[in-house]
Amino acid sequence: MRGPAWPVGAFLLGYPLWWALGFGGLSVVVLAVPMAVILWRRRPVRVPRGFGLWALLIAGYLVSALMLGEMPPGTYGELGAGRLVAYGMRLALYLALMIMVLYLGNLTERELPQLRLVRMLGVLFVTTVAGGLLGLLAPGFSFTSPVEMVLPGWLADNPFVQNLIHPTASQTQKVLGYSMPRPEAPYEWANAWGSNVSVLLIWFVVGWWVYGSRRRRVTAVVLVALAAVPIVYSLNRGLWIGLGLAVAYLIVRVGGRTRIALCAGAATAALVFALSPLAGLVSQRLDNPHSNDIRAFTVSATIDAATHSPIAGYGNTRNAMGNHRTITTGKTGWCAGCGHPPLGADGQLWLLIITQGFTGAVLYVAFFAGAIRRHWSDRSPIGLAGVLVMCLVLLYMFVYDGLVTPLSLYFVSFALLWRNTHARP
């Protein structure tokens, strides 16, 4: 893209290249640098209402650095390079997201039309579906990225960093009692793929169906039907619940013929799905809720640990002693399921509670809940879609870690809502 909107296009349209290079979700941190420079030259900078809450969240995260060396009861470990790197990456991401929102909101409609931004998100949806299919057809696909090649071993081998810089097509897990790939490309985790595909699907429908020509609409139907395959094979219950919530939300908020058409479309899609082989896989997943015990253990341990530093948190995650099955830790030949579950790994809410205390969690919820309240009256297609994404943010915070790419898409959606207030008469 030409003009000042080029960093946005580089992020959304060029994301597959960033992923292949090994930057992936951290590409927003790289692109925040030219965004900040351009913003500085365009002063004064407009700021959206409620954005002070995010600034307070970042300020609280800076304070939480003082607790990086502390260990709450029931956890173990030492302050080392891995903990410092993870803290630094999260701080860089939080700052980059702030810059990106301000940048998007200060671009004029001429420089970056709303529909163009929506359709760029739609292109990323197509990329995400292609990555999901790659994960199913070639689950073992992976390669060493250029970034991974140049980083020192002690940093590249860090599990958190490795997920970000090493491109893989899928995560192979025994969710159903046997090994099965879960789509991951072009993101860092299978759960990130699930969160992202639902958010991008919303904007894809707006850009390619609501504002689309007849040919775009036909293409949209084909692509959504194709996306159903990796969505089901992702075995991602949070994603399924999110899509169900999205349909219910739209039925409630739209009216007239649109509501009738939506109900008819949803009923037809449900019938086709029920008669397809995919329905059996969903039934198997619901019969194997193996992760419930793991989540219950880590959430309980996270809250217990946070009570010892409720205001500032601990700056980063900690490893729990034991897991949901045993008080011992570490994988062995006779206990492959044993391990060190990191606290806060089962959802952005729990991550904030352990890293920034209950204060950080409250600020996060208030930021997105405030966006819903302010824009609820916006019944334009972009307004309805943006509020829906904000609702999904509050749902997904219980089950998905927002780092790294999900938060980026949440904030692009927030920026679309903010920009829409200026576009409306």
mmCIF file of C-alpha atoms in Angstrom, residues 26-403:
data_model
loop_
_atom_site.group_PDB
_atom_site.id
_atom_site.type_symbol
_atom_site.label_atom_id
_atom_site.label_comp_id
_atom_site.label_asym_id
_atom_site.label_seq_id
_atom_site.Cartn_x
_atom_site.Cartn_y
_atom_site.Cartn_z
ATOM 1 C CA LEU A 26 6.018 -9.909 16.903
ATOM 2 C CA SER A 27 5.810 -8.204 13.513
ATOM 3 C CA VAL A 28 3.496 -5.633 15.112
ATOM 4 C CA VAL A 29 6.378 -4.683 17.430
ATOM 5 C CA VAL A 30 8.660 -4.163 14.427
ATOM 6 C CA LEU A 31 6.081 -2.100 12.544
ATOM 7 C CA ALA A 32 5.251 -0.035 15.626
ATOM 8 C CA VAL A 33 8.578 1.756 15.125
ATOM 9 C CA PRO A 34 7.662 3.447 11.798
ATOM 10 C CA MET A 35 4.124 3.973 13.108
ATOM 11 C CA ALA A 36 5.495 5.857 16.119
ATOM 12 C CA VAL A 37 7.756 7.986 13.908
ATOM 13 C CA ILE A 38 4.865 8.925 11.607
ATOM 14 C CA LEU A 39 2.612 9.672 14.586
ATOM 15 C CA TRP A 40 5.267 11.924 16.095
ATOM 16 C CA ARG A 41 5.438 13.932 12.888
ATOM 17 C CA ARG A 42 1.638 14.268 12.733
ATOM 18 C CA ARG A 43 1.155 15.764 16.203
ATOM 19 C CA PRO A 44 -1.253 16.466 17.843
ATOM 20 C CA VAL A 45 -2.448 12.870 18.187
ATOM 21 C CA ARG A 46 -6.077 11.991 18.866
ATOM 22 C CA VAL A 47 -6.748 9.475 21.642
ATOM 23 C CA PRO A 48 -9.900 7.328 21.962
ATOM 24 C CA ARG A 49 -12.106 7.497 25.022
ATOM 25 C CA GLY A 50 -11.194 4.946 27.651
ATOM 26 C CA PHE A 51 -7.647 4.554 26.391
ATOM 27 C CA GLY A 52 -6.291 5.755 29.705
ATOM 28 C CA LEU A 53 -7.233 2.343 31.108
ATOM 29 C CA TRP A 54 -4.752 0.665 28.756
ATOM 30 C CA ALA A 55 -2.092 3.234 29.691
ATOM 31 C CA LEU A 56 -2.696 2.380 33.360
ATOM 32 C CA LEU A 57 -2.396 -1.324 32.548
ATOM 33 C CA ILE A 58 1.013 -0.708 30.957
ATOM 34 C CA ALA A 59 2.083 1.419 33.925
ATOM 35 C CA GLY A 60 1.050 -1.399 36.243
ATOM 36 C CA TYR A 61 3.074 -3.852 34.190
ATOM 37 C CA LEU A 62 6.141 -1.669 34.628
ATOM 38 C CA VAL A 63 5.607 -1.754 38.394
ATOM 39 C CA SER A 64 5.196 -5.541 38.327
ATOM 40 C CA ALA A 65 8.818 -5.833 37.153
ATOM 41 C CA LEU A 66 9.789 -5.252 40.764
ATOM 42 C CA MET A 67 8.273 -8.669 41.579
ATOM 43 C CA LEU A 68 10.089 -10.697 38.926
ATOM 44 C CA GLY A 69 12.480 -12.171 41.475
ATOM 45 C CA GLU A 70 9.751 -13.146 43.959
ATOM 46 C CA MET A 71 8.286 -16.659 44.235
ATOM 47 C CA PRO A 72 4.730 -17.156 45.527
ATOM 48 C CA PRO A 73 4.003 -20.280 47.624
ATOM 49 C CA GLY A 74 3.363 -23.428 45.596
ATOM 50 C CA THR A 75 5.692 -22.431 42.767
ATOM 51 C CA TYR A 76 9.360 -22.875 42.001
ATOM 52 C CA GLY A 77 12.108 -21.490 39.784
ATOM 53 C CA GLU A 78 14.747 -18.809 39.713
ATOM 54 C CA LEU A 79 14.988 -15.410 38.131
ATOM 55 C CA GLY A 80 16.777 -16.019 34.848
ATOM 56 C CA ALA A 81 17.061 -14.884 31.254
ATOM 57 C CA GLY A 82 13.897 -16.718 30.178
ATOM 58 C CA ARG A 83 11.722 -14.846 32.654
ATOM 59 C CA LEU A 84 13.249 -11.501 31.701
ATOM 60 C CA VAL A 85 12.859 -12.175 27.973
ATOM 61 C CA ALA A 86 9.193 -13.127 28.366
ATOM 62 C CA TYR A 87 8.537 -10.002 30.422
ATOM 63 C CA GLY A 88 10.288 -7.804 27.856
ATOM 64 C CA MET A 89 8.346 -9.328 24.961
ATOM 65 C CA ARG A 90 4.998 -8.784 26.664
ATOM 66 C CA LEU A 91 5.888 -5.195 27.535
ATOM 67 C CA ALA A 92 6.990 -4.526 23.947
ATOM 68 C CA LEU A 93 3.740 -6.008 22.652
ATOM 69 C CA TYR A 94 1.564 -3.941 25.003
ATOM 70 C CA LEU A 95 3.355 -0.758 23.929
ATOM 71 C CA ALA A 96 3.185 -1.691 20.237
ATOM 72 C CA LEU A 97 -0.559 -2.291 20.456
ATOM 73 C CA MET A 98 -1.038 1.143 21.994
ATOM 74 C CA ILE A 99 0.912 2.720 19.153
ATOM 75 C CA MET A 100 -0.985 0.711 16.513
ATOM 76 C CA VAL A 101 -4.407 1.797 17.791
ATOM 77 C CA LEU A 102 -3.383 5.454 17.897
ATOM 78 C CA TYR A 103 -1.908 5.118 14.428
ATOM 79 C CA LEU A 104 -5.050 3.566 12.944
ATOM 80 C CA GLY A 105 -7.293 6.109 14.635
ATOM 81 C CA ASN A 106 -5.268 9.053 13.352
ATOM 82 C CA LEU A 107 -5.280 7.957 9.722
ATOM 83 C CA THR A 108 -7.976 9.723 7.722
ATOM 84 C CA GLU A 109 -10.668 7.909 5.764
ATOM 85 C CA ARG A 110 -8.904 8.985 2.585
ATOM 86 C CA GLU A 111 -5.573 7.561 3.738
ATOM 87 C CA LEU A 112 -7.130 4.277 4.895
ATOM 88 C CA PRO A 113 -10.824 3.720 4.133
ATOM 89 C CA GLN A 114 -12.729 1.642 6.682
ATOM 90 C CA LEU A 115 -13.807 -0.896 4.085
ATOM 91 C CA ARG A 116 -10.227 -1.354 2.897
ATOM 92 C CA LEU A 117 -9.101 -2.102 6.452
ATOM 93 C CA VAL A 118 -11.984 -4.561 6.885
ATOM 94 C CA ARG A 119 -11.102 -6.321 3.642
ATOM 95 C CA MET A 120 -7.462 -6.588 4.635
ATOM 96 C CA LEU A 121 -8.647 -8.483 7.700
ATOM 97 C CA GLY A 122 -10.680 -10.614 5.297
ATOM 98 C CA VAL A 123 -7.543 -11.447 3.342
ATOM 99 C CA LEU A 124 -5.880 -12.539 6.571
ATOM 100 C CA PHE A 125 -8.917 -14.776 7.190
ATOM 101 C CA VAL A 126 -8.223 -16.505 3.868
ATOM 102 C CA THR A 127 -4.595 -16.908 4.925
ATOM 103 C CA THR A 128 -5.733 -18.384 8.246
ATOM 104 C CA VAL A 129 -8.011 -20.916 6.547
ATOM 105 C CA ALA A 130 -5.149 -21.907 4.233
ATOM 106 C CA GLY A 131 -2.908 -22.351 7.263
ATOM 107 C CA GLY A 132 -5.561 -24.474 8.938
ATOM 108 C CA LEU A 133 -5.820 -26.754 5.921
ATOM 109 C CA LEU A 134 -2.024 -26.988 5.787
ATOM 110 C CA GLY A 135 -2.056 -28.131 9.405
ATOM 111 C CA LEU A 136 -4.445 -30.955 8.535
ATOM 112 C CA LEU A 137 -2.864 -32.044 5.249
ATOM 113 C CA ALA A 138 0.795 -31.683 6.305
ATOM 114 C CA PRO A 139 0.778 -31.727 10.118
ATOM 115 C CA GLY A 140 4.525 -32.309 10.341
ATOM 116 C CA PHE A 141 5.389 -29.272 8.246
ATOM 117 C CA SER A 142 7.854 -26.943 9.973
ATOM 118 C CA PHE A 143 11.118 -25.203 9.229
ATOM 119 C CA THR A 144 13.838 -23.148 10.837
ATOM 120 C CA SER A 145 13.139 -19.467 10.276
ATOM 121 C CA PRO A 146 15.830 -16.872 9.516
ATOM 122 C CA VAL A 147 15.213 -15.227 12.910
ATOM 123 C CA GLU A 148 15.716 -18.582 14.614
ATOM 124 C CA MET A 149 19.007 -19.036 12.779
ATOM 125 C CA VAL A 150 20.512 -15.779 13.974
ATOM 126 C CA LEU A 151 19.347 -15.837 17.600
ATOM 127 C CA PRO A 152 21.718 -17.299 20.195
ATOM 128 C CA GLY A 153 20.834 -20.821 21.302
ATOM 129 C CA TRP A 154 19.957 -19.876 24.884
ATOM 130 C CA LEU A 155 17.285 -17.510 23.550
ATOM 131 C CA ALA A 156 16.010 -19.487 20.543
ATOM 132 C CA ASP A 157 15.563 -22.627 22.675
ATOM 133 C CA ASN A 158 13.410 -20.850 25.256
ATOM 134 C CA PRO A 159 9.951 -22.526 24.965
ATOM 135 C CA PHE A 160 8.077 -19.224 24.849
ATOM 136 C CA VAL A 161 10.402 -17.781 22.208
ATOM 137 C CA GLN A 162 10.476 -21.029 20.244
ATOM 138 C CA ASN A 163 6.713 -20.949 19.742
ATOM 139 C CA LEU A 164 6.996 -17.453 18.322
ATOM 140 C CA ILE A 165 9.919 -17.869 15.944
ATOM 141 C CA HIS A 166 9.662 -21.489 14.733
ATOM 142 C CA PRO A 167 6.966 -21.852 12.037
ATOM 143 C CA THR A 168 4.901 -25.047 12.371
ATOM 144 C CA ALA A 169 1.705 -26.172 10.676
ATOM 145 C CA SER A 170 0.030 -27.844 13.651
ATOM 146 C CA GLN A 171 0.246 -29.019 17.225
ATOM 147 C CA THR A 172 -0.128 -32.760 17.625
ATOM 148 C CA GLN A 173 -2.004 -33.613 20.814
ATOM 149 C CA LYS A 174 -3.917 -36.546 22.299
ATOM 150 C CA VAL A 175 -7.136 -34.643 22.894
ATOM 151 C CA LEU A 176 -9.309 -37.603 21.858
ATOM 152 C CA GLY A 177 -7.072 -40.224 23.429
ATOM 153 C CA TYR A 178 -4.926 -40.600 20.327
ATOM 154 C CA SER A 179 -2.514 -38.340 18.474
ATOM 155 C CA MET A 180 -4.234 -35.814 16.244
ATOM 156 C CA PRO A 181 -3.010 -32.582 14.640
ATOM 157 C CA ARG A 182 -4.637 -29.300 15.586
ATOM 158 C CA PRO A 183 -4.189 -26.438 13.061
ATOM 159 C CA GLU A 184 -1.744 -23.768 14.118
ATOM 160 C CA ALA A 185 -0.312 -22.022 11.037
ATOM 161 C CA PRO A 186 0.348 -19.174 10.619
ATOM 162 C CA TYR A 187 0.173 -18.425 14.343
ATOM 163 C CA GLU A 188 2.028 -19.376 17.486
ATOM 164 C CA TRP A 189 -0.400 -21.825 19.133
ATOM 165 C CA ALA A 190 -3.427 -23.909 18.157
ATOM 166 C CA ASN A 191 -5.574 -21.870 20.524
ATOM 167 C CA ALA A 192 -4.318 -18.663 18.904
ATOM 168 C CA TRP A 193 -5.470 -20.067 15.556
ATOM 169 C CA GLY A 194 -8.908 -20.716 17.044
ATOM 170 C CA SER A 195 -9.280 -17.238 18.498
ATOM 171 C CA ASN A 196 -7.996 -15.535 15.366
ATOM 172 C CA VAL A 197 -10.116 -17.438 12.864
ATOM 173 C CA SER A 198 -13.309 -16.477 14.709
ATOM 174 C CA VAL A 199 -12.416 -12.769 14.853
ATOM 175 C CA LEU A 200 -11.291 -12.705 11.231
ATOM 176 C CA LEU A 201 -14.411 -14.579 10.108
ATOM 177 C CA ILE A 202 -16.537 -11.737 11.467
ATOM 178 C CA TRP A 203 -14.665 -9.125 9.454
ATOM 179 C CA PHE A 204 -14.538 -11.393 6.400
ATOM 180 C CA VAL A 205 -18.340 -11.603 6.408
ATOM 181 C CA VAL A 206 -18.616 -7.810 6.706
ATOM 182 C CA GLY A 207 -16.151 -7.111 3.900
ATOM 183 C CA TRP A 208 -17.014 -9.904 1.507
ATOM 184 C CA TRP A 209 -20.724 -10.467 2.140
ATOM 185 C CA VAL A 210 -22.296 -7.305 3.590
ATOM 186 C CA TYR A 211 -20.319 -4.968 1.334
ATOM 187 C CA GLY A 212 -19.549 -7.514 -1.378
ATOM 188 C CA SER A 213 -20.595 -7.932 -4.973
ATOM 189 C CA ARG A 214 -22.412 -11.070 -6.108
ATOM 190 C CA ARG A 215 -19.112 -12.720 -7.022
ATOM 191 C CA ARG A 216 -17.596 -11.837 -3.655
ATOM 192 C CA ARG A 217 -20.610 -13.300 -1.888
ATOM 193 C CA VAL A 218 -20.373 -16.581 -3.765
ATOM 194 C CA THR A 219 -16.669 -16.736 -2.939
ATOM 195 C CA ALA A 220 -17.450 -15.956 0.698
ATOM 196 C CA VAL A 221 -19.887 -18.875 0.969
ATOM 197 C CA VAL A 222 -17.319 -21.272 -0.493
ATOM 198 C CA LEU A 223 -14.524 -20.057 1.793
ATOM 199 C CA VAL A 224 -16.663 -20.182 4.952
ATOM 200 C CA ALA A 225 -17.748 -23.727 4.087
ATOM 201 C CA LEU A 226 -14.106 -24.647 3.537
ATOM 202 C CA ALA A 227 -13.144 -23.038 6.833
ATOM 203 C CA ALA A 228 -15.566 -25.344 8.669
ATOM 204 C CA VAL A 229 -13.179 -28.264 8.157
ATOM 205 C CA PRO A 230 -10.154 -26.909 10.103
ATOM 206 C CA ILE A 231 -12.527 -25.239 12.594
ATOM 207 C CA VAL A 232 -13.981 -28.625 13.527
ATOM 208 C CA TYR A 233 -10.650 -30.454 13.374
ATOM 209 C CA SER A 234 -9.129 -27.831 15.664
ATOM 210 C CA LEU A 235 -11.073 -29.565 18.477
ATOM 211 C CA ASN A 236 -11.332 -26.109 19.961
ATOM 212 C CA ARG A 237 -14.372 -25.869 22.222
ATOM 213 C CA GLY A 238 -13.738 -22.197 22.998
ATOM 214 C CA LEU A 239 -13.867 -21.431 19.280
ATOM 215 C CA TRP A 240 -17.109 -23.365 18.861
ATOM 216 C CA ILE A 241 -18.714 -21.553 21.786
ATOM 217 C CA GLY A 242 -17.520 -18.231 20.396
ATOM 218 C CA LEU A 243 -19.100 -18.900 17.003
ATOM 219 C CA GLY A 244 -22.347 -19.925 18.685
ATOM 220 C CA LEU A 245 -22.310 -16.707 20.689
ATOM 221 C CA ALA A 246 -21.692 -14.723 17.494
ATOM 222 C CA VAL A 247 -24.752 -16.208 15.786
ATOM 223 C CA ALA A 248 -26.940 -15.595 18.857
ATOM 224 C CA TYR A 249 -25.655 -12.016 19.147
ATOM 225 C CA LEU A 250 -26.495 -11.221 15.530
ATOM 226 C CA ILE A 251 -29.962 -12.762 15.748
ATOM 227 C CA VAL A 252 -30.711 -10.562 18.752
ATOM 228 C CA ARG A 253 -29.215 -7.342 17.397
ATOM 229 C CA VAL A 254 -30.425 -7.325 13.791
ATOM 230 C CA GLY A 255 -34.048 -7.144 12.794
ATOM 231 C CA GLY A 256 -36.528 -7.523 9.974
ATOM 232 C CA ARG A 257 -35.598 -9.551 6.923
ATOM 233 C CA THR A 258 -31.979 -9.739 7.986
ATOM 234 C CA ARG A 259 -32.925 -11.645 11.139
ATOM 235 C CA ILE A 260 -35.151 -14.029 9.162
ATOM 236 C CA ALA A 261 -32.406 -14.650 6.599
ATOM 237 C CA LEU A 262 -29.837 -15.170 9.353
ATOM 238 C CA CYS A 263 -32.037 -17.682 11.177
ATOM 239 C CA ALA A 264 -32.703 -19.541 7.928
ATOM 240 C CA GLY A 265 -29.001 -19.578 7.052
ATOM 241 C CA ALA A 266 -28.006 -20.764 10.520
ATOM 242 C CA ALA A 267 -30.639 -23.538 10.458
ATOM 243 C CA THR A 268 -29.509 -24.680 7.007
ATOM 244 C CA ALA A 269 -25.838 -24.683 8.012
ATOM 245 C CA ALA A 270 -26.639 -26.620 11.189
ATOM 246 C CA LEU A 271 -28.570 -29.252 9.220
ATOM 247 C CA VAL A 272 -25.811 -29.659 6.651
ATOM 248 C CA PHE A 273 -23.245 -29.940 9.417
ATOM 249 C CA ALA A 274 -25.299 -32.502 11.351
ATOM 250 C CA LEU A 275 -25.460 -34.720 8.253
ATOM 251 C CA SER A 276 -21.728 -34.395 7.544
ATOM 252 C CA PRO A 277 -18.869 -36.536 8.938
ATOM 253 C CA LEU A 278 -17.688 -33.510 10.923
ATOM 254 C CA ALA A 279 -20.537 -33.897 13.424
ATOM 255 C CA GLY A 280 -19.066 -37.152 14.718
ATOM 256 C CA LEU A 281 -15.759 -35.463 15.492
ATOM 257 C CA VAL A 282 -17.486 -32.755 17.524
ATOM 258 C CA SER A 283 -19.323 -35.445 19.481
ATOM 259 C CA GLN A 284 -16.028 -37.213 20.253
ATOM 260 C CA ARG A 285 -14.476 -33.973 21.470
ATOM 261 C CA LEU A 286 -17.361 -33.236 23.801
ATOM 262 C CA ASP A 287 -17.051 -36.750 25.205
ATOM 263 C CA ASN A 288 -13.351 -36.187 25.968
ATOM 264 C CA PRO A 289 -13.073 -33.050 28.147
ATOM 265 C CA HIS A 290 -9.589 -34.081 29.254
ATOM 266 C CA SER A 291 -8.356 -30.490 29.649
ATOM 267 C CA ASN A 292 -10.956 -29.575 32.269
ATOM 268 C CA ASP A 293 -8.926 -30.996 35.158
ATOM 269 C CA ILE A 294 -5.750 -29.309 33.918
ATOM 270 C CA ARG A 295 -7.466 -25.937 33.631
ATOM 271 C CA ALA A 296 -9.106 -26.282 37.040
ATOM 272 C CA PHE A 297 -5.728 -26.987 38.647
ATOM 273 C CA THR A 298 -3.834 -24.132 36.985
ATOM 274 C CA VAL A 299 -6.623 -21.581 37.500
ATOM 275 C CA SER A 300 -6.893 -22.477 41.194
ATOM 276 C CA ALA A 301 -3.098 -22.350 41.615
ATOM 277 C CA THR A 302 -2.964 -19.021 39.757
ATOM 278 C CA ILE A 303 -5.533 -17.387 42.019
ATOM 279 C CA ASP A 304 -3.849 -18.779 45.136
ATOM 280 C CA ALA A 305 -0.486 -17.395 44.041
ATOM 281 C CA ALA A 306 -1.936 -14.003 43.093
ATOM 282 C CA THR A 307 -3.436 -13.499 46.533
ATOM 283 C CA HIS A 308 0.126 -13.034 47.829
ATOM 284 C CA SER A 309 0.654 -10.083 45.450
ATOM 285 C CA PRO A 310 -2.850 -8.909 44.511
ATOM 286 C CA ILE A 311 -1.917 -5.394 43.363
ATOM 287 C CA ALA A 312 1.294 -5.784 41.337
ATOM 288 C CA GLY A 313 1.330 -9.497 40.486
ATOM 289 C CA TYR A 314 4.656 -11.147 39.684
ATOM 290 C CA GLY A 315 5.571 -9.688 36.287
ATOM 291 C CA ASN A 316 5.633 -13.065 34.556
ATOM 292 C CA THR A 317 4.228 -16.568 34.844
ATOM 293 C CA ARG A 318 5.497 -19.101 37.372
ATOM 294 C CA ASN A 319 5.668 -22.894 37.306
ATOM 295 C CA ALA A 320 3.405 -24.751 39.732
ATOM 296 C CA MET A 321 4.676 -27.518 41.939
ATOM 297 C CA GLY A 322 2.984 -30.687 40.743
ATOM 298 C CA ASN A 323 0.028 -30.835 38.410
ATOM 299 C CA HIS A 324 -3.549 -32.064 38.418
ATOM 300 C CA ARG A 325 -2.450 -35.716 38.599
ATOM 301 C CA THR A 326 0.510 -35.858 40.941
ATOM 302 C CA ILE A 327 2.512 -33.848 43.455
ATOM 303 C CA THR A 328 5.689 -34.825 41.597
ATOM 304 C CA THR A 329 6.940 -32.732 38.717
ATOM 305 C CA GLY A 330 8.750 -33.433 35.510
ATOM 306 C CA LYS A 331 8.139 -35.896 32.708
ATOM 307 C CA THR A 332 9.411 -39.452 33.214
ATOM 308 C CA GLY A 333 9.234 -42.710 31.318
ATOM 309 C CA TRP A 334 6.290 -43.832 33.421
ATOM 310 C CA CYS A 335 4.533 -40.465 33.638
ATOM 311 C CA ALA A 336 4.513 -38.702 30.297
ATOM 312 C CA GLY A 337 1.653 -36.527 31.487
ATOM 313 C CA CYS A 338 3.611 -35.106 34.397
ATOM 314 C CA GLY A 339 5.011 -31.646 33.971
ATOM 315 C CA HIS A 340 5.260 -28.097 35.217
ATOM 316 C CA PRO A 341 2.068 -26.248 34.217
ATOM 317 C CA PRO A 342 2.810 -22.519 33.917
ATOM 318 C CA LEU A 343 0.365 -20.416 35.879
ATOM 319 C CA GLY A 344 -1.747 -18.092 33.758
ATOM 320 C CA ALA A 345 -1.431 -20.211 30.603
ATOM 321 C CA ASP A 346 -5.146 -21.022 30.320
ATOM 322 C CA GLY A 347 -6.521 -17.603 29.494
ATOM 323 C CA GLN A 348 -5.642 -13.916 29.297
ATOM 324 C CA LEU A 349 -7.561 -13.218 32.498
ATOM 325 C CA TRP A 350 -5.454 -15.682 34.485
ATOM 326 C CA LEU A 351 -2.256 -14.441 32.815
ATOM 327 C CA LEU A 352 -3.046 -10.894 33.918
ATOM 328 C CA ILE A 353 -3.854 -12.037 37.449
ATOM 329 C CA ILE A 354 -0.462 -13.740 37.869
ATOM 330 C CA THR A 355 1.569 -11.090 36.016
ATOM 331 C CA GLN A 356 -0.207 -7.909 37.169
ATOM 332 C CA GLY A 357 -2.433 -8.973 40.024
ATOM 333 C CA PHE A 358 -6.161 -8.446 40.203
ATOM 334 C CA THR A 359 -5.616 -4.773 39.365
ATOM 335 C CA GLY A 360 -4.373 -5.617 35.868
ATOM 336 C CA ALA A 361 -7.286 -7.984 35.278
ATOM 337 C CA VAL A 362 -9.801 -5.305 36.283
ATOM 338 C CA LEU A 363 -8.210 -2.732 33.955
ATOM 339 C CA TYR A 364 -8.271 -5.196 31.042
ATOM 340 C CA VAL A 365 -11.947 -6.037 31.554
ATOM 341 C CA ALA A 366 -12.875 -2.377 32.039
ATOM 342 C CA PHE A 367 -11.101 -1.383 28.814
ATOM 343 C CA PHE A 368 -13.007 -3.783 26.558
ATOM 344 C CA ALA A 369 -16.291 -3.601 28.494
ATOM 345 C CA GLY A 370 -16.121 0.176 28.155
ATOM 346 C CA ALA A 371 -15.753 -0.179 24.386
ATOM 347 C CA ILE A 372 -18.910 -2.309 24.304
ATOM 348 C CA ARG A 373 -20.856 0.235 26.339
ATOM 349 C CA ARG A 374 -19.764 3.227 24.259
ATOM 350 C CA HIS A 375 -20.385 1.631 20.863
ATOM 351 C CA TRP A 376 -23.457 -0.497 21.613
ATOM 352 C CA SER A 377 -25.716 2.014 19.866
ATOM 353 C CA ASP A 378 -23.695 1.785 16.633
ATOM 354 C CA ARG A 379 -25.835 -0.531 14.487
ATOM 355 C CA SER A 380 -23.830 -0.146 11.301
ATOM 356 C CA PRO A 381 -22.253 -3.377 10.018
ATOM 357 C CA ILE A 382 -18.827 -2.298 11.302
ATOM 358 C CA GLY A 383 -20.304 -1.210 14.627
ATOM 359 C CA LEU A 384 -22.150 -4.504 15.124
ATOM 360 C CA ALA A 385 -19.072 -6.506 14.142
ATOM 361 C CA GLY A 386 -16.720 -4.496 16.348
ATOM 362 C CA VAL A 387 -18.913 -4.821 19.429
ATOM 363 C CA LEU A 388 -19.227 -8.550 18.745
ATOM 364 C CA VAL A 389 -15.437 -8.881 18.726
ATOM 365 C CA MET A 390 -15.252 -6.976 22.031
ATOM 366 C CA CYS A 391 -17.766 -9.471 23.474
ATOM 367 C CA LEU A 392 -15.622 -12.363 22.242
ATOM 368 C CA VAL A 393 -12.591 -10.772 23.910
ATOM 369 C CA LEU A 394 -14.358 -10.981 27.272
ATOM 370 C CA LEU A 395 -15.374 -14.593 26.579
ATOM 371 C CA TYR A 396 -11.995 -15.743 25.330
ATOM 372 C CA MET A 397 -10.094 -14.220 28.250
ATOM 373 C CA PHE A 398 -11.243 -17.213 30.333
ATOM 374 C CA VAL A 399 -9.828 -19.818 27.929
ATOM 375 C CA TYR A 400 -7.310 -18.164 25.564
ATOM 376 C CA ASP A 401 -4.033 -16.393 26.168
ATOM 377 C CA GLY A 402 -4.279 -13.149 24.198
ATOM 378 C CA LEU A 403 -0.582 -13.186 23.362
#
